[in-house]
Amino acid sequence: MSAISGSKRVRHGVEYAVLRAVTAVCRALPGVVADRVGAALGGVAGRLWRPRWDVAMKQLRMAFPDADEAWRRGVVRRSYVHFGAEAVAAFRLAGARSGEILKRTRMVGGEVLEEAARAGRGVVLVSGHLGNWEVGTAGVVARGFPTEIVAAPQRNVLFDRYLTRSRERLGMKVIPRREARSGVVAALKAGRVVGIMGDQDARRAGIFVDYFGRPASTARGPALLAMRAGATIATFYTIRKPGGKPAYEIHITPLDAEKAGRSRAERVAALTQAFTRRLEEFVSEHPEQYLWHHRRWKTSPPDERRPRPAATLPGEKPVASAGEPRPEEYV
């Protein structure tokens, strides 16, 4: 065990040193040059290394069954370019000042946050792996809204500490995912904004809602926690506008919990479907800015005796849904 632990420490140390070196280079470059360098590196990775290419193509076939393969391949290639540029943007973000972030972002729907702040009410912002969620959150903080985010720990402890410090330097507070149930409710009752990702496969803990015409296991946490705290719930997506000034548009749109249903289960289901449908709309408009490399439909509904064609990858088994989620599975 000690030898394995020692090798991990060495590997983590090397990874962290590379991260700091890349971050230093990215910050030293002018913004436009840094974006181009990141896009170029992403493009090279997409053509030579192609990490999780097969996964991304399967996800696109499920989401867009009527599209041709050439279109799908183009989307995946452009997604590598996009995430290369956004990775560099994230590296540069930690050293950015509020004025710079404000210049690079435009907020659509900011009145949702303003109204909640005046009422002393918290806001759950449900986002997805689309555009640049880190820049968007920094844009919310730069506009004066106290913000906390739910985050899963990184495998590399050094990187995890660095990422947490970088976010805190921008004014965010990080709620570890394992503490989401209590941490989120406390933050919302204090009138703060809380950002939660809502587009990953939630396994047995999830509720199944429609996503691109297929049932997708989706976390109930955003809806449940907003309802428990009496908070506003809204979707939150930050889209890169190539060549645009500002470079990013932050879109915030509220969801009406009052019209979602009578029982708690009905309201949770309706709100979860609503924010998933809105994500689908944004992804359809900007497919190259979405992280297709995640197995979104990995879990099959319990009443499906046979998985839908191409719904699972080779070697994967459908997983049924079960009861109330554990604390760490709320998001």
PDB file of N, CA and C in Angstrom, residues 29-66:
ATOM      1  N   LEU A  29      -0.073  35.024 -21.627  1.00  0.00           N
ATOM      2  CA  LEU A  29      -0.462  35.323 -23.004  1.00  0.00           C
ATOM      3  C   LEU A  29      -1.610  36.322 -23.047  1.00  0.00           C
ATOM      4  N   PRO A  30      -1.668  37.163 -24.078  1.00  0.00           N
ATOM      5  CA  PRO A  30      -2.856  38.001 -24.279  1.00  0.00           C
ATOM      6  C   PRO A  30      -4.086  37.124 -24.466  1.00  0.00           C
ATOM      7  N   GLY A  31      -5.252  37.625 -24.077  1.00  0.00           N
ATOM      8  CA  GLY A  31      -6.463  36.818 -24.103  1.00  0.00           C
ATOM      9  C   GLY A  31      -6.771  36.181 -25.441  1.00  0.00           C
ATOM     10  N   VAL A  32      -6.692  36.955 -26.518  1.00  0.00           N
ATOM     11  CA  VAL A  32      -7.014  36.432 -27.850  1.00  0.00           C
ATOM     12  C   VAL A  32      -6.035  35.331 -28.238  1.00  0.00           C
ATOM     13  N   VAL A  33      -4.763  35.543 -27.951  1.00  0.00           N
ATOM     14  CA  VAL A  33      -3.738  34.543 -28.275  1.00  0.00           C
ATOM     15  C   VAL A  33      -3.960  33.277 -27.460  1.00  0.00           C
ATOM     16  N   ALA A  34      -4.281  33.438 -26.174  1.00  0.00           N
ATOM     17  CA  ALA A  34      -4.513  32.277 -25.307  1.00  0.00           C
ATOM     18  C   ALA A  34      -5.686  31.450 -25.818  1.00  0.00           C
ATOM     19  N   ASP A  35      -6.769  32.115 -26.233  1.00  0.00           N
ATOM     20  CA  ASP A  35      -7.923  31.405 -26.787  1.00  0.00           C
ATOM     21  C   ASP A  35      -7.526  30.590 -28.012  1.00  0.00           C
ATOM     22  N   ARG A  36      -6.751  31.199 -28.890  1.00  0.00           N
ATOM     23  CA  ARG A  36      -6.349  30.507 -30.127  1.00  0.00           C
ATOM     24  C   ARG A  36      -5.435  29.329 -29.829  1.00  0.00           C
ATOM     25  N   VAL A  37      -4.533  29.512 -28.878  1.00  0.00           N
ATOM     26  CA  VAL A  37      -3.637  28.415 -28.501  1.00  0.00           C
ATOM     27  C   VAL A  37      -4.448  27.253 -27.925  1.00  0.00           C
ATOM     28  N   GLY A  38      -5.384  27.564 -27.028  1.00  0.00           N
ATOM     29  CA  GLY A  38      -6.216  26.519 -26.444  1.00  0.00           C
ATOM     30  C   GLY A  38      -7.047  25.803 -27.495  1.00  0.00           C
ATOM     31  N   ALA A  39      -7.633  26.559 -28.417  1.00  0.00           N
ATOM     32  CA  ALA A  39      -8.429  25.963 -29.489  1.00  0.00           C
ATOM     33  C   ALA A  39      -7.567  25.065 -30.367  1.00  0.00           C
ATOM     34  N   ALA A  40      -6.354  25.518 -30.663  1.00  0.00           N
ATOM     35  CA  ALA A  40      -5.445  24.726 -31.495  1.00  0.00           C
ATOM     36  C   ALA A  40      -5.061  23.426 -30.804  1.00  0.00           C
ATOM     37  N   LEU A  41      -4.765  23.495 -29.504  1.00  0.00           N
ATOM     38  CA  LEU A  41      -4.407  22.292 -28.760  1.00  0.00           C
ATOM     39  C   LEU A  41      -5.590  21.327 -28.690  1.00  0.00           C
ATOM     40  N   GLY A  42      -6.790  21.874 -28.497  1.00  0.00           N
ATOM     41  CA  GLY A  42      -7.979  21.022 -28.493  1.00  0.00           C
ATOM     42  C   GLY A  42      -8.194  20.361 -29.841  1.00  0.00           C
ATOM     43  N   GLY A  43      -7.960  21.116 -30.911  1.00  0.00           N
ATOM     44  CA  GLY A  43      -8.110  20.554 -32.250  1.00  0.00           C
ATOM     45  C   GLY A  43      -7.121  19.437 -32.512  1.00  0.00           C
ATOM     46  N   VAL A  44      -5.893  19.608 -32.058  1.00  0.00           N
ATOM     47  CA  VAL A  44      -4.876  18.561 -32.218  1.00  0.00           C
ATOM     48  C   VAL A  44      -5.286  17.306 -31.442  1.00  0.00           C
ATOM     49  N   ALA A  45      -5.755  17.505 -30.202  1.00  0.00           N
ATOM     50  CA  ALA A  45      -6.197  16.363 -29.396  1.00  0.00           C
ATOM     51  C   ALA A  45      -7.346  15.630 -30.076  1.00  0.00           C
ATOM     52  N   GLY A  46      -8.254  16.398 -30.702  1.00  0.00           N
ATOM     53  CA  GLY A  46      -9.402  15.796 -31.370  1.00  0.00           C
ATOM     54  C   GLY A  46      -9.049  15.020 -32.619  1.00  0.00           C
ATOM     55  N   ARG A  47      -7.926  15.337 -33.224  1.00  0.00           N
ATOM     56  CA  ARG A  47      -7.527  14.639 -34.448  1.00  0.00           C
ATOM     57  C   ARG A  47      -6.522  13.518 -34.193  1.00  0.00           C
ATOM     58  N   LEU A  48      -5.681  13.674 -33.184  1.00  0.00           N
ATOM     59  CA  LEU A  48      -4.633  12.689 -32.942  1.00  0.00           C
ATOM     60  C   LEU A  48      -4.949  11.773 -31.770  1.00  0.00           C
ATOM     61  N   TRP A  49      -5.219  12.357 -30.615  1.00  0.00           N
ATOM     62  CA  TRP A  49      -5.446  11.567 -29.415  1.00  0.00           C
ATOM     63  C   TRP A  49      -6.885  11.061 -29.339  1.00  0.00           C
ATOM     64  N   ARG A  50      -7.854  11.938 -29.611  1.00  0.00           N
ATOM     65  CA  ARG A  50      -9.292  11.639 -29.665  1.00  0.00           C
ATOM     66  C   ARG A  50      -9.807  10.942 -28.402  1.00  0.00           C
ATOM     67  N   PRO A  51      -9.605  11.534 -27.206  1.00  0.00           N
ATOM     68  CA  PRO A  51     -10.095  10.903 -25.967  1.00  0.00           C
ATOM     69  C   PRO A  51     -11.612  10.783 -25.966  1.00  0.00           C
ATOM     70  N   ARG A  52     -12.108   9.585 -25.661  1.00  0.00           N
ATOM     71  CA  ARG A  52     -13.546   9.275 -25.554  1.00  0.00           C
ATOM     72  C   ARG A  52     -14.319   9.646 -26.821  1.00  0.00           C
ATOM     73  N   TRP A  53     -13.678   9.530 -27.951  1.00  0.00           N
ATOM     74  CA  TRP A  53     -14.326   9.839 -29.235  1.00  0.00           C
ATOM     75  C   TRP A  53     -15.540   8.931 -29.451  1.00  0.00           C
ATOM     76  N   ASP A  54     -15.391   7.635 -29.209  1.00  0.00           N
ATOM     77  CA  ASP A  54     -16.487   6.694 -29.447  1.00  0.00           C
ATOM     78  C   ASP A  54     -17.679   6.989 -28.551  1.00  0.00           C
ATOM     79  N   VAL A  55     -17.393   7.378 -27.310  1.00  0.00           N
ATOM     80  CA  VAL A  55     -18.481   7.725 -26.394  1.00  0.00           C
ATOM     81  C   VAL A  55     -19.250   8.932 -26.929  1.00  0.00           C
ATOM     82  N   ALA A  56     -18.532   9.962 -27.333  1.00  0.00           N
ATOM     83  CA  ALA A  56     -19.173  11.176 -27.846  1.00  0.00           C
ATOM     84  C   ALA A  56     -20.023  10.878 -29.079  1.00  0.00           C
ATOM     85  N   MET A  57     -19.499  10.057 -29.981  1.00  0.00           N
ATOM     86  CA  MET A  57     -20.256   9.731 -31.191  1.00  0.00           C
ATOM     87  C   MET A  57     -21.529   8.960 -30.843  1.00  0.00           C
ATOM     88  N   LYS A  58     -21.472   8.046 -29.880  1.00  0.00           N
ATOM     89  CA  LYS A  58     -22.671   7.294 -29.479  1.00  0.00           C
ATOM     90  C   LYS A  58     -23.714   8.226 -28.878  1.00  0.00           C
ATOM     91  N   GLN A  59     -23.248   9.184 -28.059  1.00  0.00           N
ATOM     92  CA  GLN A  59     -24.194  10.126 -27.455  1.00  0.00           C
ATOM     93  C   GLN A  59     -24.889  10.954 -28.545  1.00  0.00           C
ATOM     94  N   LEU A  60     -24.133  11.376 -29.535  1.00  0.00           N
ATOM     95  CA  LEU A  60     -24.713  12.179 -30.625  1.00  0.00           C
ATOM     96  C   LEU A  60     -25.677  11.346 -31.469  1.00  0.00           C
ATOM     97  N   ARG A  61     -25.374  10.069 -31.672  1.00  0.00           N
ATOM     98  CA  ARG A  61     -26.313   9.226 -32.423  1.00  0.00           C
ATOM     99  C   ARG A  61     -27.634   9.095 -31.673  1.00  0.00           C
ATOM    100  N   MET A  62     -27.564   9.017 -30.338  1.00  0.00           N
ATOM    101  CA  MET A  62     -28.781   8.905 -29.543  1.00  0.00           C
ATOM    102  C   MET A  62     -29.557  10.222 -29.531  1.00  0.00           C
ATOM    103  N   ALA A  63     -28.833  11.339 -29.449  1.00  0.00           N
ATOM    104  CA  ALA A  63     -29.495  12.642 -29.362  1.00  0.00           C
ATOM    105  C   ALA A  63     -30.018  13.104 -30.716  1.00  0.00           C
ATOM    106  N   PHE A  64     -29.259  12.819 -31.772  1.00  0.00           N
ATOM    107  CA  PHE A  64     -29.626  13.280 -33.110  1.00  0.00           C
ATOM    108  C   PHE A  64     -29.633  12.093 -34.077  1.00  0.00           C
ATOM    109  N   PRO A  65     -30.634  11.213 -33.948  1.00  0.00           N
ATOM    110  CA  PRO A  65     -30.650   9.997 -34.775  1.00  0.00           C
ATOM    111  C   PRO A  65     -30.832  10.271 -36.265  1.00  0.00           C
ATOM    112  N   ASP A  66     -31.388  11.423 -36.618  1.00  0.00           N
ATOM    113  CA  ASP A  66     -31.635  11.724 -38.023  1.00  0.00           C
ATOM    114  C   ASP A  66     -30.470  12.447 -38.702  1.00  0.00           C
TER     115      ASP A  66
END
